[in-house]
Amino acid sequence: MSVAKKQYKRITTNSLVEMKANGEKISMLTAYDYTMAKIIDGAGIDVILVGDSASNVMAGHETTLPITLDQMIYHASSVVRAIDRALVVVDIPFGSYQSDPKEALRSAIRIMKESGGHAIKVEGGKEIKDSVKRILAAGIPVMGHLGLTPQSIYKFGTYTVRAKEEEEAEQLKEDAKMLERLGCFAVVLEKVPAKLAKAVAKSVRIPVIGIGAGNGADGQVLVTHDMLGMTHEFNPRFLRRYLDMYTAMTDAFKQYKADVKSGDFPNEEEQY
């Protein structure tokens, strides 16, 4: 006998824990502006991540490192104004939390106060333990991020799959359990073997959200511009493109140009 899923008028951190306990998968997408966030929220997506991937998608940087705390707050505040249901999680950008727990707390407080976001996300395990503890002690919800951590790309030197070797896999498992013990409400696993992600999801009570981590995770996240096909150079195995917006938009722009050049736009019905 199937059990009806609970209907949530508003998603909270507690909602996500309940969803995992009830076997309901969690949907998560990125947004960086009001218009996109409004559409995503209206579609019923559970979590919106204001990711530091805005550095790539919105600003054209090669990595996530250049984006600033002020810029993240700007993007997050734009997203929050569009939301009726989704939980909004905001990345703390590189250099705003790693070295000093006090600075980490100041950064998290600024995000929460100035953007209205509901939670923050940080990358790393035991090396950022003190920063995570300090943020959580202030009552700010924290989502962890393990596996491939893009803010550490120059350390890794590659975007390849992480934790394929036993030593790194064991450390990832320990870090996930540590984040749970500290009080994190969820953790993202990026580009790790599916078998490992499934094992981690089973070992903790908090939700594990995967990106390139197989279907054994408790939910999935993708960059919206990638899954809509607005970007077309990025083709990892884990990415499913639900639309080809790059082609559709290019065709529309070309048609608009042609209509303007020919004098067809605006026509009689499009004038005052």
mmCIF file of N, CA, C and O in Angstrom, residues 8-98:
data_model
loop_
_atom_site.group_PDB
_atom_site.id
_atom_site.type_symbol
_atom_site.label_atom_id
_atom_site.label_comp_id
_atom_site.label_asym_id
_atom_site.label_seq_id
_atom_site.Cartn_x
_atom_site.Cartn_y
_atom_site.Cartn_z
ATOM 1 N N TYR A 8 4.218 20.052 1.642
ATOM 2 C CA TYR A 8 4.867 21.126 2.395
ATOM 3 C C TYR A 8 4.529 22.470 1.771
ATOM 4 O O TYR A 8 4.826 22.718 0.613
ATOM 5 N N LYS A 9 3.913 23.349 2.562
ATOM 6 C CA LYS A 9 3.650 24.704 2.078
ATOM 7 C C LYS A 9 4.932 25.515 2.032
ATOM 8 O O LYS A 9 5.080 26.423 1.209
ATOM 9 N N ARG A 10 5.837 25.187 2.940
ATOM 10 C CA ARG A 10 7.127 25.869 2.992
ATOM 11 C C ARG A 10 8.186 24.851 3.383
ATOM 12 O O ARG A 10 8.010 24.108 4.352
ATOM 13 N N ILE A 11 9.269 24.795 2.630
ATOM 14 C CA ILE A 11 10.337 23.843 2.925
ATOM 15 C C ILE A 11 11.287 24.454 3.952
ATOM 16 O O ILE A 11 11.742 25.593 3.808
ATOM 17 N N THR A 12 11.573 23.682 4.986
ATOM 18 C CA THR A 12 12.536 24.087 6.005
ATOM 19 C C THR A 12 13.627 23.034 6.104
ATOM 20 O O THR A 12 13.541 21.968 5.469
ATOM 21 N N THR A 13 14.629 23.295 6.911
ATOM 22 C CA THR A 13 15.672 22.289 7.118
ATOM 23 C C THR A 13 15.063 21.016 7.708
ATOM 24 O O THR A 13 15.465 19.907 7.362
ATOM 25 N N ASN A 14 14.094 21.179 8.582
ATOM 26 C CA ASN A 14 13.427 20.020 9.178
ATOM 27 C C ASN A 14 12.629 19.236 8.134
ATOM 28 O O ASN A 14 12.549 18.003 8.197
ATOM 29 N N SER A 15 12.052 19.953 7.170
ATOM 30 C CA SER A 15 11.316 19.285 6.091
ATOM 31 C C SER A 15 12.217 18.303 5.354
ATOM 32 O O SER A 15 11.804 17.187 5.018
ATOM 33 N N LEU A 16 13.453 18.705 5.101
ATOM 34 C CA LEU A 16 14.376 17.854 4.346
ATOM 35 C C LEU A 16 14.722 16.585 5.121
ATOM 36 O O LEU A 16 14.812 15.500 4.549
ATOM 37 N N VAL A 17 14.919 16.730 6.427
ATOM 38 C CA VAL A 17 15.198 15.563 7.269
ATOM 39 C C VAL A 17 13.995 14.620 7.257
ATOM 40 O O VAL A 17 14.150 13.395 7.174
ATOM 41 N N GLU A 18 12.788 15.182 7.329
ATOM 42 C CA GLU A 18 11.571 14.372 7.253
ATOM 43 C C GLU A 18 11.463 13.658 5.915
ATOM 44 O O GLU A 18 11.080 12.477 5.853
ATOM 45 N N MET A 19 11.792 14.358 4.846
ATOM 46 C CA MET A 19 11.709 13.764 3.513
ATOM 47 C C MET A 19 12.641 12.560 3.399
ATOM 48 O O MET A 19 12.268 11.527 2.857
ATOM 49 N N LYS A 20 13.843 12.696 3.928
ATOM 50 C CA LYS A 20 14.764 11.557 3.911
ATOM 51 C C LYS A 20 14.183 10.390 4.715
ATOM 52 O O LYS A 20 14.192 9.244 4.260
ATOM 53 N N ALA A 21 13.681 10.682 5.917
ATOM 54 C CA ALA A 21 13.131 9.635 6.776
ATOM 55 C C ALA A 21 11.946 8.935 6.111
ATOM 56 O O ALA A 21 11.735 7.735 6.321
ATOM 57 N N ASN A 22 11.203 9.671 5.284
ATOM 58 C CA ASN A 22 10.030 9.107 4.605
ATOM 59 C C ASN A 22 10.346 8.523 3.233
ATOM 60 O O ASN A 22 9.444 8.081 2.520
ATOM 61 N N GLY A 23 11.629 8.543 2.860
ATOM 62 C CA GLY A 23 12.025 7.966 1.579
ATOM 63 C C GLY A 23 11.674 8.825 0.381
ATOM 64 O O GLY A 23 11.630 8.322 -0.755
ATOM 65 N N GLU A 24 11.453 10.120 0.605
ATOM 66 C CA GLU A 24 11.119 11.027 -0.490
ATOM 67 C C GLU A 24 12.379 11.741 -0.968
ATOM 68 O O GLU A 24 13.073 12.386 -0.190
ATOM 69 N N LYS A 25 12.674 11.643 -2.251
ATOM 70 C CA LYS A 25 13.853 12.288 -2.810
ATOM 71 C C LYS A 25 13.691 13.813 -2.811
ATOM 72 O O LYS A 25 12.589 14.343 -2.953
ATOM 73 N N ILE A 26 14.811 14.502 -2.681
ATOM 74 C CA ILE A 26 14.836 15.958 -2.569
ATOM 75 C C ILE A 26 15.350 16.559 -3.880
ATOM 76 O O ILE A 26 16.387 16.139 -4.396
ATOM 77 N N SER A 27 14.619 17.543 -4.397
ATOM 78 C CA SER A 27 15.026 18.213 -5.640
ATOM 79 C C SER A 27 15.672 19.555 -5.306
ATOM 80 O O SER A 27 15.188 20.305 -4.471
ATOM 81 N N MET A 28 16.768 19.846 -6.007
ATOM 82 C CA MET A 28 17.519 21.067 -5.730
ATOM 83 C C MET A 28 18.106 21.602 -7.031
ATOM 84 O O MET A 28 18.656 20.841 -7.840
ATOM 85 N N LEU A 29 17.973 22.899 -7.269
ATOM 86 C CA LEU A 29 18.541 23.565 -8.442
ATOM 87 C C LEU A 29 19.161 24.888 -8.017
ATOM 88 O O LEU A 29 18.848 25.421 -6.954
ATOM 89 N N THR A 30 19.999 25.433 -8.873
ATOM 90 C CA THR A 30 20.619 26.721 -8.598
ATOM 91 C C THR A 30 19.778 27.857 -9.177
ATOM 92 O O THR A 30 19.033 27.684 -10.143
ATOM 93 N N ALA A 31 19.920 29.033 -8.575
ATOM 94 C CA ALA A 31 19.357 30.269 -9.134
ATOM 95 C C ALA A 31 20.194 31.426 -8.626
ATOM 96 O O ALA A 31 20.754 31.374 -7.523
ATOM 97 N N TYR A 32 20.268 32.473 -9.447
ATOM 98 C CA TYR A 32 21.084 33.628 -9.096
ATOM 99 C C TYR A 32 20.330 34.948 -9.281
ATOM 100 O O TYR A 32 20.869 36.009 -8.998
ATOM 101 N N ASP A 33 19.075 34.869 -9.763
ATOM 102 C CA ASP A 33 18.314 36.083 -10.021
ATOM 103 C C ASP A 33 16.831 35.847 -9.744
ATOM 104 O O ASP A 33 16.375 34.707 -9.640
ATOM 105 N N TYR A 34 16.086 36.938 -9.645
ATOM 106 C CA TYR A 34 14.676 36.904 -9.282
ATOM 107 C C TYR A 34 13.841 36.109 -10.285
ATOM 108 O O TYR A 34 13.044 35.241 -9.893
ATOM 109 N N THR A 35 13.994 36.379 -11.565
ATOM 110 C CA THR A 35 13.133 35.776 -12.582
ATOM 111 C C THR A 35 13.282 34.260 -12.624
ATOM 112 O O THR A 35 12.292 33.515 -12.625
ATOM 113 N N MET A 36 14.523 33.780 -12.645
ATOM 114 C CA MET A 36 14.745 32.334 -12.681
ATOM 115 C C MET A 36 14.260 31.687 -11.388
ATOM 116 O O MET A 36 13.624 30.621 -11.409
ATOM 117 N N ALA A 37 14.527 32.317 -10.256
ATOM 118 C CA ALA A 37 14.098 31.761 -8.973
ATOM 119 C C ALA A 37 12.586 31.661 -8.893
ATOM 120 O O ALA A 37 12.040 30.694 -8.345
ATOM 121 N N LYS A 38 11.874 32.646 -9.435
ATOM 122 C CA LYS A 38 10.415 32.640 -9.421
ATOM 123 C C LYS A 38 9.871 31.435 -10.177
ATOM 124 O O LYS A 38 8.932 30.761 -9.730
ATOM 125 N N ILE A 39 10.459 31.136 -11.309
ATOM 126 C CA ILE A 39 10.014 29.993 -12.117
ATOM 127 C C ILE A 39 10.330 28.681 -11.407
ATOM 128 O O ILE A 39 9.488 27.779 -11.333
ATOM 129 N N ILE A 40 11.537 28.568 -10.868
ATOM 130 C CA ILE A 40 11.951 27.337 -10.186
ATOM 131 C C ILE A 40 11.075 27.082 -8.971
ATOM 132 O O ILE A 40 10.610 25.948 -8.742
ATOM 133 N N ASP A 41 10.832 28.111 -8.181
ATOM 134 C CA ASP A 41 9.995 27.964 -6.991
ATOM 135 C C ASP A 41 8.570 27.581 -7.385
ATOM 136 O O ASP A 41 7.955 26.720 -6.749
ATOM 137 N N GLY A 42 8.056 28.200 -8.437
ATOM 138 C CA GLY A 42 6.704 27.893 -8.894
ATOM 139 C C GLY A 42 6.554 26.470 -9.390
ATOM 140 O O GLY A 42 5.453 25.906 -9.347
ATOM 141 N N ALA A 43 7.663 25.878 -9.839
ATOM 142 C CA ALA A 43 7.639 24.489 -10.304
ATOM 143 C C ALA A 43 7.675 23.482 -9.168
ATOM 144 O O ALA A 43 7.531 22.283 -9.395
ATOM 145 N N GLY A 44 7.883 23.981 -7.935
ATOM 146 C CA GLY A 44 7.858 23.086 -6.783
ATOM 147 C C GLY A 44 9.181 22.482 -6.390
ATOM 148 O O GLY A 44 9.220 21.520 -5.611
ATOM 149 N N ILE A 45 10.296 23.017 -6.913
ATOM 150 C CA ILE A 45 11.613 22.518 -6.503
ATOM 151 C C ILE A 45 11.804 22.785 -5.012
ATOM 152 O O ILE A 45 11.459 23.858 -4.499
ATOM 153 N N ASP A 46 12.362 21.807 -4.298
ATOM 154 C CA ASP A 46 12.438 21.882 -2.834
ATOM 155 C C ASP A 46 13.468 22.877 -2.318
ATOM 156 O O ASP A 46 13.212 23.618 -1.370
ATOM 157 N N VAL A 47 14.653 22.855 -2.925
ATOM 158 C CA VAL A 47 15.755 23.689 -2.439
ATOM 159 C C VAL A 47 16.337 24.477 -3.609
ATOM 160 O O VAL A 47 16.570 23.926 -4.688
ATOM 161 N N ILE A 48 16.559 25.764 -3.382
ATOM 162 C CA ILE A 48 17.265 26.589 -4.360
ATOM 163 C C ILE A 48 18.618 26.956 -3.773
ATOM 164 O O ILE A 48 18.701 27.517 -2.684
ATOM 165 N N LEU A 49 19.659 26.612 -4.502
ATOM 166 C CA LEU A 49 21.015 26.930 -4.086
ATOM 167 C C LEU A 49 21.485 28.172 -4.832
ATOM 168 O O LEU A 49 21.551 28.172 -6.067
ATOM 169 N N VAL A 50 21.788 29.219 -4.089
ATOM 170 C CA VAL A 50 22.456 30.372 -4.672
ATOM 171 C C VAL A 50 23.940 30.027 -4.632
ATOM 172 O O VAL A 50 24.632 30.292 -3.646
ATOM 173 N N GLY A 51 24.390 29.385 -5.685
ATOM 174 C CA GLY A 51 25.727 28.815 -5.675
ATOM 175 C C GLY A 51 26.795 29.811 -6.079
ATOM 176 O O GLY A 51 26.547 30.761 -6.826
ATOM 177 N N ASP A 52 28.020 29.570 -5.588
ATOM 178 C CA ASP A 52 29.125 30.388 -6.061
ATOM 179 C C ASP A 52 29.464 30.056 -7.513
ATOM 180 O O ASP A 52 30.329 30.691 -8.125
ATOM 181 N N SER A 53 28.726 29.090 -8.083
ATOM 182 C CA SER A 53 28.793 28.834 -9.526
ATOM 183 C C SER A 53 28.328 30.051 -10.318
ATOM 184 O O SER A 53 28.545 30.129 -11.532
ATOM 185 N N ALA A 54 27.711 31.030 -9.642
ATOM 186 C CA ALA A 54 27.412 32.315 -10.282
ATOM 187 C C ALA A 54 28.686 32.928 -10.854
ATOM 188 O O ALA A 54 28.639 33.663 -11.850
ATOM 189 N N SER A 55 29.816 32.629 -10.230
ATOM 190 C CA SER A 55 31.102 33.121 -10.724
ATOM 191 C C SER A 55 31.346 32.652 -12.150
ATOM 192 O O SER A 55 31.872 33.405 -12.989
ATOM 193 N N ASN A 56 30.965 31.395 -12.450
ATOM 194 C CA ASN A 56 31.113 30.845 -13.800
ATOM 195 C C ASN A 56 29.971 31.271 -14.706
ATOM 196 O O ASN A 56 30.182 31.826 -15.788
ATOM 197 N N VAL A 57 28.745 31.012 -14.236
ATOM 198 C CA VAL A 57 27.553 31.140 -15.076
ATOM 199 C C VAL A 57 27.195 32.582 -15.368
ATOM 200 O O VAL A 57 26.858 32.942 -16.492
ATOM 201 N N MET A 58 27.261 33.425 -14.352
ATOM 202 C CA MET A 58 26.820 34.805 -14.493
ATOM 203 C C MET A 58 27.955 35.759 -14.866
ATOM 204 O O MET A 58 27.731 36.756 -15.551
ATOM 205 N N ALA A 59 29.157 35.466 -14.371
ATOM 206 C CA ALA A 59 30.264 36.405 -14.570
ATOM 207 C C ALA A 59 31.308 35.924 -15.569
ATOM 208 O O ALA A 59 32.164 36.704 -15.986
ATOM 209 N N GLY A 60 31.273 34.634 -15.933
ATOM 210 C CA GLY A 60 32.195 34.132 -16.940
ATOM 211 C C GLY A 60 33.583 33.797 -16.462
ATOM 212 O O GLY A 60 34.500 33.605 -17.270
ATOM 213 N N HIS A 61 33.764 33.683 -15.142
ATOM 214 C CA HIS A 61 35.078 33.304 -14.625
ATOM 215 C C HIS A 61 35.335 31.814 -14.852
ATOM 216 O O HIS A 61 34.405 31.009 -14.922
ATOM 217 N N GLU A 62 36.587 31.452 -14.905
ATOM 218 C CA GLU A 62 36.965 30.056 -15.115
ATOM 219 C C GLU A 62 36.665 29.203 -13.890
ATOM 220 O O GLU A 62 36.334 28.019 -14.004
ATOM 221 N N THR A 63 36.776 29.795 -12.699
ATOM 222 C CA THR A 63 36.546 29.069 -11.450
ATOM 223 C C THR A 63 35.544 29.835 -10.584
ATOM 224 O O THR A 63 35.126 30.948 -10.916
ATOM 225 N N THR A 64 35.211 29.236 -9.439
ATOM 226 C CA THR A 64 34.305 29.902 -8.489
ATOM 227 C C THR A 64 35.050 30.862 -7.560
ATOM 228 O O THR A 64 34.415 31.594 -6.790
ATOM 229 N N LEU A 65 36.352 30.886 -7.615
ATOM 230 C CA LEU A 65 37.142 31.628 -6.637
ATOM 231 C C LEU A 65 36.935 33.147 -6.660
ATOM 232 O O LEU A 65 36.932 33.779 -5.594
ATOM 233 N N PRO A 66 36.773 33.798 -7.823
ATOM 234 C CA PRO A 66 36.742 35.268 -7.819
ATOM 235 C C PRO A 66 35.512 35.907 -7.183
ATOM 236 O O PRO A 66 35.567 37.069 -6.777
ATOM 237 N N ILE A 67 34.390 35.201 -7.101
ATOM 238 C CA ILE A 67 33.173 35.860 -6.631
ATOM 239 C C ILE A 67 33.319 36.291 -5.176
ATOM 240 O O ILE A 67 33.917 35.589 -4.360
ATOM 241 N N THR A 68 32.779 37.469 -4.863
ATOM 242 C CA THR A 68 32.952 38.052 -3.529
ATOM 243 C C THR A 68 31.727 37.821 -2.657
ATOM 244 O O THR A 68 30.657 37.463 -3.143
ATOM 245 N N LEU A 69 31.884 38.096 -1.383
ATOM 246 C CA LEU A 69 30.776 37.981 -0.440
ATOM 247 C C LEU A 69 29.675 38.988 -0.800
ATOM 248 O O LEU A 69 28.483 38.646 -0.767
ATOM 249 N N ASP A 70 30.049 40.191 -1.144
ATOM 250 C CA ASP A 70 29.054 41.198 -1.538
ATOM 251 C C ASP A 70 28.256 40.741 -2.754
ATOM 252 O O ASP A 70 27.038 40.940 -2.821
ATOM 253 N N GLN A 71 28.931 40.140 -3.711
ATOM 254 C CA GLN A 71 28.242 39.665 -4.916
ATOM 255 C C GLN A 71 27.301 38.505 -4.592
ATOM 256 O O GLN A 71 26.185 38.441 -5.119
ATOM 257 N N MET A 72 27.721 37.619 -3.702
ATOM 258 C CA MET A 72 26.857 36.506 -3.310
ATOM 259 C C MET A 72 25.611 37.019 -2.592
ATOM 260 O O MET A 72 24.501 36.513 -2.800
ATOM 261 N N ILE A 73 25.783 38.027 -1.765
ATOM 262 C CA ILE A 73 24.637 38.609 -1.062
ATOM 263 C C ILE A 73 23.675 39.253 -2.054
ATOM 264 O O ILE A 73 22.453 39.127 -1.925
ATOM 265 N N TYR A 74 24.211 39.925 -3.066
ATOM 266 C CA TYR A 74 23.363 40.526 -4.110
ATOM 267 C C TYR A 74 22.535 39.452 -4.822
ATOM 268 O O TYR A 74 21.318 39.590 -4.976
ATOM 269 N N HIS A 75 23.185 38.384 -5.262
ATOM 270 C CA HIS A 75 22.460 37.316 -5.958
ATOM 271 C C HIS A 75 21.433 36.666 -5.035
ATOM 272 O O HIS A 75 20.296 36.406 -5.442
ATOM 273 N N ALA A 76 21.820 36.410 -3.793
ATOM 274 C CA ALA A 76 20.919 35.741 -2.855
ATOM 275 C C ALA A 76 19.695 36.589 -2.540
ATOM 276 O O ALA A 76 18.569 36.073 -2.467
ATOM 277 N N SER A 77 19.883 37.877 -2.344
ATOM 278 C CA SER A 77 18.743 38.738 -2.039
ATOM 279 C C SER A 77 17.779 38.800 -3.214
ATOM 280 O O SER A 77 16.560 38.869 -3.023
ATOM 281 N N SER A 78 18.302 38.740 -4.439
ATOM 282 C CA SER A 78 17.444 38.718 -5.624
ATOM 283 C C SER A 78 16.603 37.449 -5.651
ATOM 284 O O SER A 78 15.414 37.485 -5.986
ATOM 285 N N VAL A 79 17.208 36.333 -5.280
ATOM 286 C CA VAL A 79 16.504 35.048 -5.272
ATOM 287 C C VAL A 79 15.447 35.015 -4.176
ATOM 288 O O VAL A 79 14.297 34.603 -4.407
ATOM 289 N N VAL A 80 15.807 35.442 -2.982
ATOM 290 C CA VAL A 80 14.893 35.367 -1.838
ATOM 291 C C VAL A 80 13.600 36.121 -2.108
ATOM 292 O O VAL A 80 12.510 35.676 -1.712
ATOM 293 N N ARG A 81 13.676 37.238 -2.802
ATOM 294 C CA ARG A 81 12.476 38.032 -3.088
ATOM 295 C C ARG A 81 11.475 37.285 -3.972
ATOM 296 O O ARG A 81 10.306 37.655 -4.035
ATOM 297 N N ALA A 82 11.908 36.212 -4.622
ATOM 298 C CA ALA A 82 11.035 35.475 -5.535
ATOM 299 C C ALA A 82 10.367 34.267 -4.893
ATOM 300 O O ALA A 82 9.490 33.646 -5.494
ATOM 301 N N ILE A 83 10.746 33.923 -3.666
ATOM 302 C CA ILE A 83 10.428 32.613 -3.106
ATOM 303 C C ILE A 83 9.163 32.611 -2.249
ATOM 304 O O ILE A 83 8.975 33.457 -1.394
ATOM 305 N N ASP A 84 8.318 31.607 -2.498
ATOM 306 C CA ASP A 84 7.167 31.344 -1.634
ATOM 307 C C ASP A 84 7.317 30.024 -0.875
ATOM 308 O O ASP A 84 6.805 29.885 0.226
ATOM 309 N N ARG A 85 8.003 29.042 -1.472
ATOM 310 C CA ARG A 85 8.032 27.690 -0.890
ATOM 311 C C ARG A 85 9.432 27.144 -0.638
ATOM 312 O O ARG A 85 9.681 26.533 0.394
ATOM 313 N N ALA A 86 10.328 27.309 -1.542
ATOM 314 C CA ALA A 86 11.623 26.628 -1.483
ATOM 315 C C ALA A 86 12.499 27.115 -0.333
ATOM 316 O O ALA A 86 12.369 28.252 0.142
ATOM 317 N N LEU A 87 13.387 26.230 0.122
ATOM 318 C CA LEU A 87 14.441 26.593 1.059
ATOM 319 C C LEU A 87 15.589 27.189 0.249
ATOM 320 O O LEU A 87 16.037 26.597 -0.731
ATOM 321 N N VAL A 88 16.064 28.367 0.646
ATOM 322 C CA VAL A 88 17.159 29.028 -0.076
ATOM 323 C C VAL A 88 18.463 28.855 0.700
ATOM 324 O O VAL A 88 18.593 29.325 1.837
ATOM 325 N N VAL A 89 19.419 28.186 0.072
ATOM 326 C CA VAL A 89 20.736 27.947 0.654
ATOM 327 C C VAL A 89 21.752 28.773 -0.125
ATOM 328 O O VAL A 89 21.730 28.787 -1.358
ATOM 329 N N VAL A 90 22.639 29.457 0.589
ATOM 330 C CA VAL A 90 23.586 30.381 -0.037
ATOM 331 C C VAL A 90 25.020 29.927 0.229
ATOM 332 O O VAL A 90 25.396 29.688 1.382
ATOM 333 N N ASP A 91 25.808 29.817 -0.835
ATOM 334 C CA ASP A 91 27.222 29.488 -0.675
ATOM 335 C C ASP A 91 27.976 30.645 -0.027
ATOM 336 O O ASP A 91 27.817 31.806 -0.435
ATOM 337 N N ILE A 92 28.807 30.338 0.964
ATOM 338 C CA ILE A 92 29.792 31.314 1.431
ATOM 339 C C ILE A 92 30.987 31.201 0.483
ATOM 340 O O ILE A 92 31.542 30.122 0.313
ATOM 341 N N PRO A 93 31.401 32.311 -0.145
ATOM 342 C CA PRO A 93 32.446 32.204 -1.164
ATOM 343 C C PRO A 93 33.836 31.969 -0.599
ATOM 344 O O PRO A 93 34.100 32.179 0.594
ATOM 345 N N PHE A 94 34.707 31.562 -1.483
ATOM 346 C CA PHE A 94 36.105 31.283 -1.146
ATOM 347 C C PHE A 94 36.739 32.479 -0.434
ATOM 348 O O PHE A 94 36.550 33.624 -0.815
ATOM 349 N N GLY A 95 37.472 32.168 0.628
ATOM 350 C CA GLY A 95 38.194 33.197 1.362
ATOM 351 C C GLY A 95 37.391 33.892 2.438
ATOM 352 O O GLY A 95 37.916 34.774 3.125
ATOM 353 N N SER A 96 36.125 33.472 2.623
ATOM 354 C CA SER A 96 35.256 34.152 3.585
ATOM 355 C C SER A 96 35.005 33.330 4.842
ATOM 356 O O SER A 96 34.236 33.757 5.699
ATOM 357 N N TYR A 97 35.645 32.152 4.942
ATOM 358 C CA TYR A 97 35.377 31.309 6.107
ATOM 359 C C TYR A 97 36.481 30.314 6.446
ATOM 360 O O TYR A 97 36.523 29.788 7.554
ATOM 361 N N GLN A 98 37.403 30.036 5.525
ATOM 362 C CA GLN A 98 38.331 28.923 5.731
ATOM 363 C C GLN A 98 39.346 29.138 6.839
ATOM 364 O O GLN A 98 39.638 28.224 7.616
#
